[in-house]
Short mmCIF file of C-alpha atoms in Angstrom, two decimals:
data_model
loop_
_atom_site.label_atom_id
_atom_site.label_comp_id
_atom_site.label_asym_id
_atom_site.label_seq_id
_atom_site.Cartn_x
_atom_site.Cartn_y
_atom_site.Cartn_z
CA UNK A 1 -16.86 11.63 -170.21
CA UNK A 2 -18.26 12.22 -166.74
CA UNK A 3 -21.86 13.02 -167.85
CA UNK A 4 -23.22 13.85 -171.21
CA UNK A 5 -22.05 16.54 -173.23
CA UNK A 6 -19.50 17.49 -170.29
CA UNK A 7 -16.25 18.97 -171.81
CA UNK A 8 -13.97 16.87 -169.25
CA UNK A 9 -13.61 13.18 -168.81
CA UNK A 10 -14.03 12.91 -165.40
CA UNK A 11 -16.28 15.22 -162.84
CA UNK A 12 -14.08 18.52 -162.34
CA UNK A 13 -13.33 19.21 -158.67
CA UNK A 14 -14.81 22.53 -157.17
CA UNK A 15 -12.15 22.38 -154.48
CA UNK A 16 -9.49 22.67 -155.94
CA UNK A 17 -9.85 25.38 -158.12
CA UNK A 18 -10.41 27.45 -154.64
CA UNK A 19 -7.31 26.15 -153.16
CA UNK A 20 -4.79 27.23 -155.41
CA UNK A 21 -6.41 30.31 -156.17
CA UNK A 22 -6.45 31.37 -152.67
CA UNK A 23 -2.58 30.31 -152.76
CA UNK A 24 -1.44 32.39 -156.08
CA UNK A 25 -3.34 34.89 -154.43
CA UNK A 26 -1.79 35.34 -151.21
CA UNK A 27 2.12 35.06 -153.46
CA UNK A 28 0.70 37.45 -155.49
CA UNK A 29 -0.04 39.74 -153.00
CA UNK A 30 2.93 38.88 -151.16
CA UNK A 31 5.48 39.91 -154.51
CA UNK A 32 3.77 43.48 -155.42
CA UNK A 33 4.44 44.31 -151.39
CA UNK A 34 8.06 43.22 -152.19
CA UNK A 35 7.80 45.28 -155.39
CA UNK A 36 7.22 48.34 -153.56
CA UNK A 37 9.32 47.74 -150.96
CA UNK A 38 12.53 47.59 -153.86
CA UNK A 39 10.90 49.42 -156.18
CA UNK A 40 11.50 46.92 -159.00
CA UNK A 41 8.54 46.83 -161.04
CA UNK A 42 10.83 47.35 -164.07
CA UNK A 43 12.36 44.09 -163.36
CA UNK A 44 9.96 41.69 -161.36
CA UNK A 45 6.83 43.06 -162.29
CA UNK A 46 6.52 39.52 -164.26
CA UNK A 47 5.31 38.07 -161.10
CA UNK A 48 2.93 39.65 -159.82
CA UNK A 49 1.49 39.52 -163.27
CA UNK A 50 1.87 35.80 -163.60
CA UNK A 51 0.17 35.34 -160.36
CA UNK A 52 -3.01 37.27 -161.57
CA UNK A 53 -3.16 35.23 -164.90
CA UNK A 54 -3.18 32.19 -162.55
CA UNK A 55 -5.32 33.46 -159.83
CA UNK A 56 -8.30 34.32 -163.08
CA UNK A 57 -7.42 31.17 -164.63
CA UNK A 58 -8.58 29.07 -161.51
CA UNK A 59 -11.45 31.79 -160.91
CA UNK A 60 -12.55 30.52 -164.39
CA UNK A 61 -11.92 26.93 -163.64
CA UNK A 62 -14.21 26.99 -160.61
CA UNK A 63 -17.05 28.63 -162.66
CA UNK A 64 -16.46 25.92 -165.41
CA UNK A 65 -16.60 23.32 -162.75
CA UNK A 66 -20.71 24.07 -162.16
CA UNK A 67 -20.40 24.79 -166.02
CA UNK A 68 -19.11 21.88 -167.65
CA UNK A 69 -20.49 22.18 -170.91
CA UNK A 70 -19.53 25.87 -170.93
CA UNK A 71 -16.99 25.86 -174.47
CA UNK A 72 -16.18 29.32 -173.42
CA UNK A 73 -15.48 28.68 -169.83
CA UNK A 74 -13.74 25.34 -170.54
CA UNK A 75 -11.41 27.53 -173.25
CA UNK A 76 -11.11 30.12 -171.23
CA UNK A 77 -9.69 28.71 -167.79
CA UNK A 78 -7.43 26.06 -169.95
CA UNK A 79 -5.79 29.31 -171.89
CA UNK A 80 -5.14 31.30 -168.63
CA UNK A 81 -3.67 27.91 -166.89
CA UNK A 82 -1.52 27.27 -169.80
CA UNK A 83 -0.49 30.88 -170.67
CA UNK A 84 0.86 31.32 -166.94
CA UNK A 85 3.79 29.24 -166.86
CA UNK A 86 5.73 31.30 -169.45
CA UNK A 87 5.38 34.53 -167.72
CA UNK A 88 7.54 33.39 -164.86
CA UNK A 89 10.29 31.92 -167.22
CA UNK A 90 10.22 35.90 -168.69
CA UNK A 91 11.05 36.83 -165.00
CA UNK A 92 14.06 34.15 -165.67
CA UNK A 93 15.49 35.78 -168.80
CA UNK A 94 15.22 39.58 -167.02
CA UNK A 95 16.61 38.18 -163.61
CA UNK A 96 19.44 36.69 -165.52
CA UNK A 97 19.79 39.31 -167.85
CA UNK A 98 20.94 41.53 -164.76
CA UNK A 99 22.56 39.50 -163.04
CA UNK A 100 25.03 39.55 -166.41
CA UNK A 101 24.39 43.73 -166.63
CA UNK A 102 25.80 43.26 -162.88
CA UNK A 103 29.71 40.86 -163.83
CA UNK A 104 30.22 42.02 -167.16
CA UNK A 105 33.12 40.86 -167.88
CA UNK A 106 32.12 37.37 -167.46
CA UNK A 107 28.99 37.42 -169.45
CA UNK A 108 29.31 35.03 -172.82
CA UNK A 109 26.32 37.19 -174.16
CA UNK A 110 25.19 40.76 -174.08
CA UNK A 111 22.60 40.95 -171.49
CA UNK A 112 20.31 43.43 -173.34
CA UNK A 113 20.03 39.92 -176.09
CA UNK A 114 18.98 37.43 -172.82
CA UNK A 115 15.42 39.51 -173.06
CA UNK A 116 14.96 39.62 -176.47
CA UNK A 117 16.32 36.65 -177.77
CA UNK A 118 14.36 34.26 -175.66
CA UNK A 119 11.26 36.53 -175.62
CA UNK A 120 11.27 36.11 -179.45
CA UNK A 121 11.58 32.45 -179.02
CA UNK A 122 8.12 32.53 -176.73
CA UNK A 123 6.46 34.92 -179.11
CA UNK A 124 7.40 32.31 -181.99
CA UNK A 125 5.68 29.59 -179.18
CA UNK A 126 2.51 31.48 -179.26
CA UNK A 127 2.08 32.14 -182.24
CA UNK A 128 2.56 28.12 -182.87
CA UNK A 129 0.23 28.14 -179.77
CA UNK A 130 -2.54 30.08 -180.89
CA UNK A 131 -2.91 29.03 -184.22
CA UNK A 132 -2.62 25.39 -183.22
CA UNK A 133 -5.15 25.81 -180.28
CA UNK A 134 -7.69 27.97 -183.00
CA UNK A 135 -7.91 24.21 -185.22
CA UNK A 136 -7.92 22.32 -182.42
CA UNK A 137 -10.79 23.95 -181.12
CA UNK A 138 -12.55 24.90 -184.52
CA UNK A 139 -16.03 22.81 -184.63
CA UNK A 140 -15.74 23.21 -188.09
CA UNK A 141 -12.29 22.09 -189.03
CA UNK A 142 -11.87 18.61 -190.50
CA UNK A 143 -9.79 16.15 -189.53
CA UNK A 144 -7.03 17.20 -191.41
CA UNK A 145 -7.16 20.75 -190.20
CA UNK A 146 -7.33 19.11 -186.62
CA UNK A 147 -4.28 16.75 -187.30
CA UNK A 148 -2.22 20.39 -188.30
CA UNK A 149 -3.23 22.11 -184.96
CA UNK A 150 -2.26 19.22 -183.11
CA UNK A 151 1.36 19.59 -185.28
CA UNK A 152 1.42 22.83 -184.18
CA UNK A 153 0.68 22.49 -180.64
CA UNK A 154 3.57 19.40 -180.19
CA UNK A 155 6.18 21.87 -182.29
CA UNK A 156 5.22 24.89 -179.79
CA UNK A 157 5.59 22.97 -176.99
CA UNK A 158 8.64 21.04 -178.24
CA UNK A 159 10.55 24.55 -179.19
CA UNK A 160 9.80 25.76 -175.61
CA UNK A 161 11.22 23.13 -174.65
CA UNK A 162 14.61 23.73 -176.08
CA UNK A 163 14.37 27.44 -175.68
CA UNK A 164 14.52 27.01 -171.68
CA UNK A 165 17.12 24.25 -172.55
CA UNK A 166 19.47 27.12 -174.03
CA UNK A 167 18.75 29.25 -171.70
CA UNK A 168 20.05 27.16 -168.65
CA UNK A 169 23.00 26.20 -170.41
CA UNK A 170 23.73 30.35 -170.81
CA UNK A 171 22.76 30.33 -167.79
CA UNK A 172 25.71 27.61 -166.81
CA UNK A 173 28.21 28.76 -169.14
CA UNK A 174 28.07 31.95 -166.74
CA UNK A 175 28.41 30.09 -163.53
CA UNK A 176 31.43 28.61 -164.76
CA UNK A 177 33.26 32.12 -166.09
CA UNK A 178 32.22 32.82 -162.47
CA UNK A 179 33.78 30.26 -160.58
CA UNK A 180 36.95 30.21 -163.03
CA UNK A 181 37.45 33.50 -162.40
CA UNK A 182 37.06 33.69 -158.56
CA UNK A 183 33.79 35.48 -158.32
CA UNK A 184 32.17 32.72 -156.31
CA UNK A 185 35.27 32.16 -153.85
CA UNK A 186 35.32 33.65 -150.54
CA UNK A 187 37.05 37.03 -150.38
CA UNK A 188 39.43 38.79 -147.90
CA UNK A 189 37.02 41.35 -147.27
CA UNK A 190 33.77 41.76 -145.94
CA UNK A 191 32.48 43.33 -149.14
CA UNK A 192 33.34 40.96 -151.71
CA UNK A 193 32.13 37.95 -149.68
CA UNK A 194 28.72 39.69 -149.22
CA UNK A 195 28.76 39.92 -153.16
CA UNK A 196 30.24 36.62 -154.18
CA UNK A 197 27.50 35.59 -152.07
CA UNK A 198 24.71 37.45 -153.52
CA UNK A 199 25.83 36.66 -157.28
CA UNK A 200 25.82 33.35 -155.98
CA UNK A 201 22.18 33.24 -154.80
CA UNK A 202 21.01 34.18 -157.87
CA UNK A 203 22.24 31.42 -159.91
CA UNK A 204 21.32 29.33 -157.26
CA UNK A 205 17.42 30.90 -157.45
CA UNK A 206 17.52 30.37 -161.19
CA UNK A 207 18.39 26.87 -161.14
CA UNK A 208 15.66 26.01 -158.81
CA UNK A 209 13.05 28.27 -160.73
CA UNK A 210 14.57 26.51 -163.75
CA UNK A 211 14.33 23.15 -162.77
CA UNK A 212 10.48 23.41 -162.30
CA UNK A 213 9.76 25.08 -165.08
CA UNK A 214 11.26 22.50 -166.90
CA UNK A 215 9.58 20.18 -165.51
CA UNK A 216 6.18 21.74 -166.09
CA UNK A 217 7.44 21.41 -169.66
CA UNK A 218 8.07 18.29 -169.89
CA UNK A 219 4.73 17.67 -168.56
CA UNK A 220 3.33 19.70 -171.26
CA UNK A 221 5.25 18.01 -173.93
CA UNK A 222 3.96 14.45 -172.98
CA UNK A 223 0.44 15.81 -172.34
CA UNK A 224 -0.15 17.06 -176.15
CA UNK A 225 2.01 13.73 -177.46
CA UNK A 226 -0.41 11.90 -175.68
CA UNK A 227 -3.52 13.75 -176.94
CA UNK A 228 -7.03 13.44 -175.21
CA UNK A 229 -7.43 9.74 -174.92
CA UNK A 230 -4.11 10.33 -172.97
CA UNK A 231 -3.75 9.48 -169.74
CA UNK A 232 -2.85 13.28 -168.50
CA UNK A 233 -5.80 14.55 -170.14
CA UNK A 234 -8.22 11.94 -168.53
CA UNK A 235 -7.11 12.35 -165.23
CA UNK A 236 -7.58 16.09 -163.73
CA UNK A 237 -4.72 15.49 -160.70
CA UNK A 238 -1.71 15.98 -163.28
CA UNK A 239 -2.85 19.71 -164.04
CA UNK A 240 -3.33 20.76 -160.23
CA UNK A 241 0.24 19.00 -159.64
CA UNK A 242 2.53 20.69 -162.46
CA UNK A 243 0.62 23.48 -163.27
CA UNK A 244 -1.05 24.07 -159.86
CA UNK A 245 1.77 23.34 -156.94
CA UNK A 246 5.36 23.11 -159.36
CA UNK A 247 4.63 26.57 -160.51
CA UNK A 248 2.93 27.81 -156.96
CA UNK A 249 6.50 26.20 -155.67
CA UNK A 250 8.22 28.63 -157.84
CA UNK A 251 6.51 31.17 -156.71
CA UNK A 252 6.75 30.55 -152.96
CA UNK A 253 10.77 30.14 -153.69
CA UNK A 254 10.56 33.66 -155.34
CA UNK A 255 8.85 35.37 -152.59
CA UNK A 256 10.90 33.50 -150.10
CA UNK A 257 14.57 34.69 -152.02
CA UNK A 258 13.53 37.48 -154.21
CA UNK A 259 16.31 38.57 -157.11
CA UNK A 260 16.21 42.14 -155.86
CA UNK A 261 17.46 41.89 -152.48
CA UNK A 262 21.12 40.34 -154.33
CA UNK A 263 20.66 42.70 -157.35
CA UNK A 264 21.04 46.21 -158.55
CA UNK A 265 17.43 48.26 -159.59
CA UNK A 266 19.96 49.84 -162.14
CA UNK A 267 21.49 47.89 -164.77
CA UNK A 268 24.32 50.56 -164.81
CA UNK A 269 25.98 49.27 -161.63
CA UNK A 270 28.39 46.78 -162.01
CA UNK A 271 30.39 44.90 -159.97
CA UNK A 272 34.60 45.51 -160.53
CA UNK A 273 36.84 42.86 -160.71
CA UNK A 274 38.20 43.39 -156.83
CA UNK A 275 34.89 41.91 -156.50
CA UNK A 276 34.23 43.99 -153.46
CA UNK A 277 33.52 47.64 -155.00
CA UNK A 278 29.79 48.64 -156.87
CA UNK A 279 30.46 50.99 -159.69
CA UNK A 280 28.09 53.02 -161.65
CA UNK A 281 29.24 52.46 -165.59
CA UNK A 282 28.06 54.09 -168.84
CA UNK A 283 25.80 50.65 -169.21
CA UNK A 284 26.60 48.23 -171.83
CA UNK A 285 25.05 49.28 -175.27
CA UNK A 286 24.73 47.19 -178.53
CA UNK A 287 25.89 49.89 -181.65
CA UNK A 288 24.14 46.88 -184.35
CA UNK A 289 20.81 47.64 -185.65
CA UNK A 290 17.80 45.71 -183.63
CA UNK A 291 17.01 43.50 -185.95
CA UNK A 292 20.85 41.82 -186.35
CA UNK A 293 21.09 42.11 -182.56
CA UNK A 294 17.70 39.97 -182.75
CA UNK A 295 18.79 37.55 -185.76
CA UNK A 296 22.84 37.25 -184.19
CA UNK A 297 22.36 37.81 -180.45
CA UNK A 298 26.24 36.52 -179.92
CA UNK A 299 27.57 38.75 -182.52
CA UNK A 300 29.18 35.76 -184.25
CA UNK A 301 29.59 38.21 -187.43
CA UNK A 302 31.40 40.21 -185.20
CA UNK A 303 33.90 37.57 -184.77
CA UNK A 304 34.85 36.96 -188.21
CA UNK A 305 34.83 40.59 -189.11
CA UNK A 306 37.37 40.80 -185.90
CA UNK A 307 35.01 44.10 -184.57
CA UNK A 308 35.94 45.47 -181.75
CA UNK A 309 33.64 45.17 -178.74
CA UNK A 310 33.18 47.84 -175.76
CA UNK A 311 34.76 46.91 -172.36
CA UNK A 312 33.93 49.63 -170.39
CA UNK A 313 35.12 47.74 -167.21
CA UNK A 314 38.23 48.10 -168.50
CA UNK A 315 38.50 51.53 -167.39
CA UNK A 316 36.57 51.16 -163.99
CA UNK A 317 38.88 53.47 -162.34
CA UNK A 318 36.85 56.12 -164.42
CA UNK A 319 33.20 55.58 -162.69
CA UNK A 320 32.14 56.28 -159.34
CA UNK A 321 32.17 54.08 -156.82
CA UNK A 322 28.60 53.68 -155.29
CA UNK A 323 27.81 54.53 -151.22
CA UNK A 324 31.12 56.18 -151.93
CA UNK A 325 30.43 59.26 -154.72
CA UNK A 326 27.01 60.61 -154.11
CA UNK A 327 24.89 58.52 -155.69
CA UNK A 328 21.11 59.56 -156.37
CA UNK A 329 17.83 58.12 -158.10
CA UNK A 330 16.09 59.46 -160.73
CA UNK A 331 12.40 58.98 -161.23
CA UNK A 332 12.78 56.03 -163.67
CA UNK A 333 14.50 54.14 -161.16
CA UNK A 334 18.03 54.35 -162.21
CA UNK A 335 20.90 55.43 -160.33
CA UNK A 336 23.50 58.87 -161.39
CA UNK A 337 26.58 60.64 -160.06
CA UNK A 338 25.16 63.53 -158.60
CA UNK A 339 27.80 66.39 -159.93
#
């Protein structure tokens, strides 16, 4: 350890901590202007959020710099830090979610199940999380109890791992429907370029913001492998690098392209298969029960017992045509024929 009794190994900088807070703070700022501006709280409000769970975590982490024997400080600022990170990957799963409300007909899932699905994965993480954390961090556990938290911490970390796996791989089984069915091409019109080309950017967006989540991950995972006689947790550089700057990255690429100048406020609006014309549908509902919608998100019963599944796109002729019909918002946000 740096001095005696000091929670860290090595002498916590008080730099640092200022720098990236002043950074998640000025993103932060910057995404609930762009909030307002689309009105999209229902949909990015994730990052603003995120950003203030980052900007308190380094707030903390300066305090526990003049602190270091603070337990509570130390626990504190390493909970916020670490409890960041998955808040933008639930902006992922809603972005993605409507981009699939938005084509479809090319969506391999229901879009309502991107949400839930993966958000009961990362509920499932912190539970793992917190009760890991609770005997790692109990001054009364024994060693045994300390070897289990340490079992849960590397399966929590491992199964977020794989969750954001899956998810990219929906995420690319989607791209593909989209280029195999000519979404992505350029059109003959004006219109459908402009929303091949905003479909397109989205994918795009997620693959970036993917890609460094991952990579944070992947951090993560070899960090609690390693344990604290690792070299991650010895040196402090590795937290301000994929914690700090990958995820203030992410950020910066989300204020810089944010989802909701390609995408819909309304999940109802979906694109037709002309790929030029905006249609306000019914919205695609799920008839199962929440819980089998939760335990079979593809509806892979519904294959074998050959159930039919709603298409209202089918019968796009039969929904108004937005900028076209007189289209108005309610106060929640969404869009309705005005008759």
């Amino acid at each position: 350890m740096c001095c005696d009794e000091s929670l860290y190994p090595y002498t916590p900088s008080k730099v640092a901590p200022i720098i990236f807070l002043a950074a998640f703070l000025f993103s932060t700022l910057h995404h609930i202007w762009i909030n307002v501006r689309y009105k999209s709280w229902r949909v990015t409000g994730t990052l603003p959020w995120g950003g203030i769970v980052f900007i308190a975590g380094f707030a903390v982490r300066e305090v526990s710099a003049f602190h270091p024997k603070d337990l509570n400080l130390f626990i504190a600022s390493t909970v916020l830090i670490l409890v960041a990170p998955p808040v933008y990957a639930l902006l992922n799963y809603i972005v993605l979610s409507r981009a699939l409300y938005y084509v479809p007909q090319l969506s391999p899932i229901h879009p309502g199940r991107v949400i839930t699905t993966f958000c009961g994965l990362d509920v499932v993480v912190g539970i793992l999380t917190g009760n890991g954390g609770a005997r790692v961090a109990n001054a009364d556990a024994t060693s045994a109890e300390i070897e289990a938290g340490k079992g849960l911490l590397r399966a929590s970390i491992l199964l977020q791992l794989i969750s954001f796996f899956l998810f990219v791989l929906l995420e690319y089984v989607f791209h593909r429907r989209c280029i195999k069915a000519g979404t992505l091409d350029p059109k003959a019109t004006a219109a459908a370029t402009k929303n091949a080309n905003k479909v397109r950017r989205v994918l795009y967006l997620m693959y970036i913001s993917s890609v460094i989540i991952s990579s944070r991950h992947v951090f993560r995972v070899v960090d609690v492998f390693q344990g604290y006689t690792g070299y991650l947790q010895q040196h402090e550089w590795p937290l301000y690098i994929f914690d700090g700057a990958f995820m203030f990255v992410n950020a910066l690429v989300l204020n810089t392209w944010h989802p909701m100048k390609y995408l819909p406020n309304d999940n109802k609006i979906y694109l037709s298969r002309d790929g030029a014309t905006e249609r306000l549908g019914p919205g695609w509902k799920d008839s199962r029960p929440f819980l089998i919608t939760l335990l079979d998100p593809f509806d892979i019963a519904g294959v074998f017992m050959k159930r039919d599944k709603e298409k209202f796109w089918d019968h796009e002729d039969e929904h108004p045509i937005v900028g076209q019909d007189t289209i108005v918002t309610d106060k929640a946000g969404e869009a309705k024929s005005a008759v």
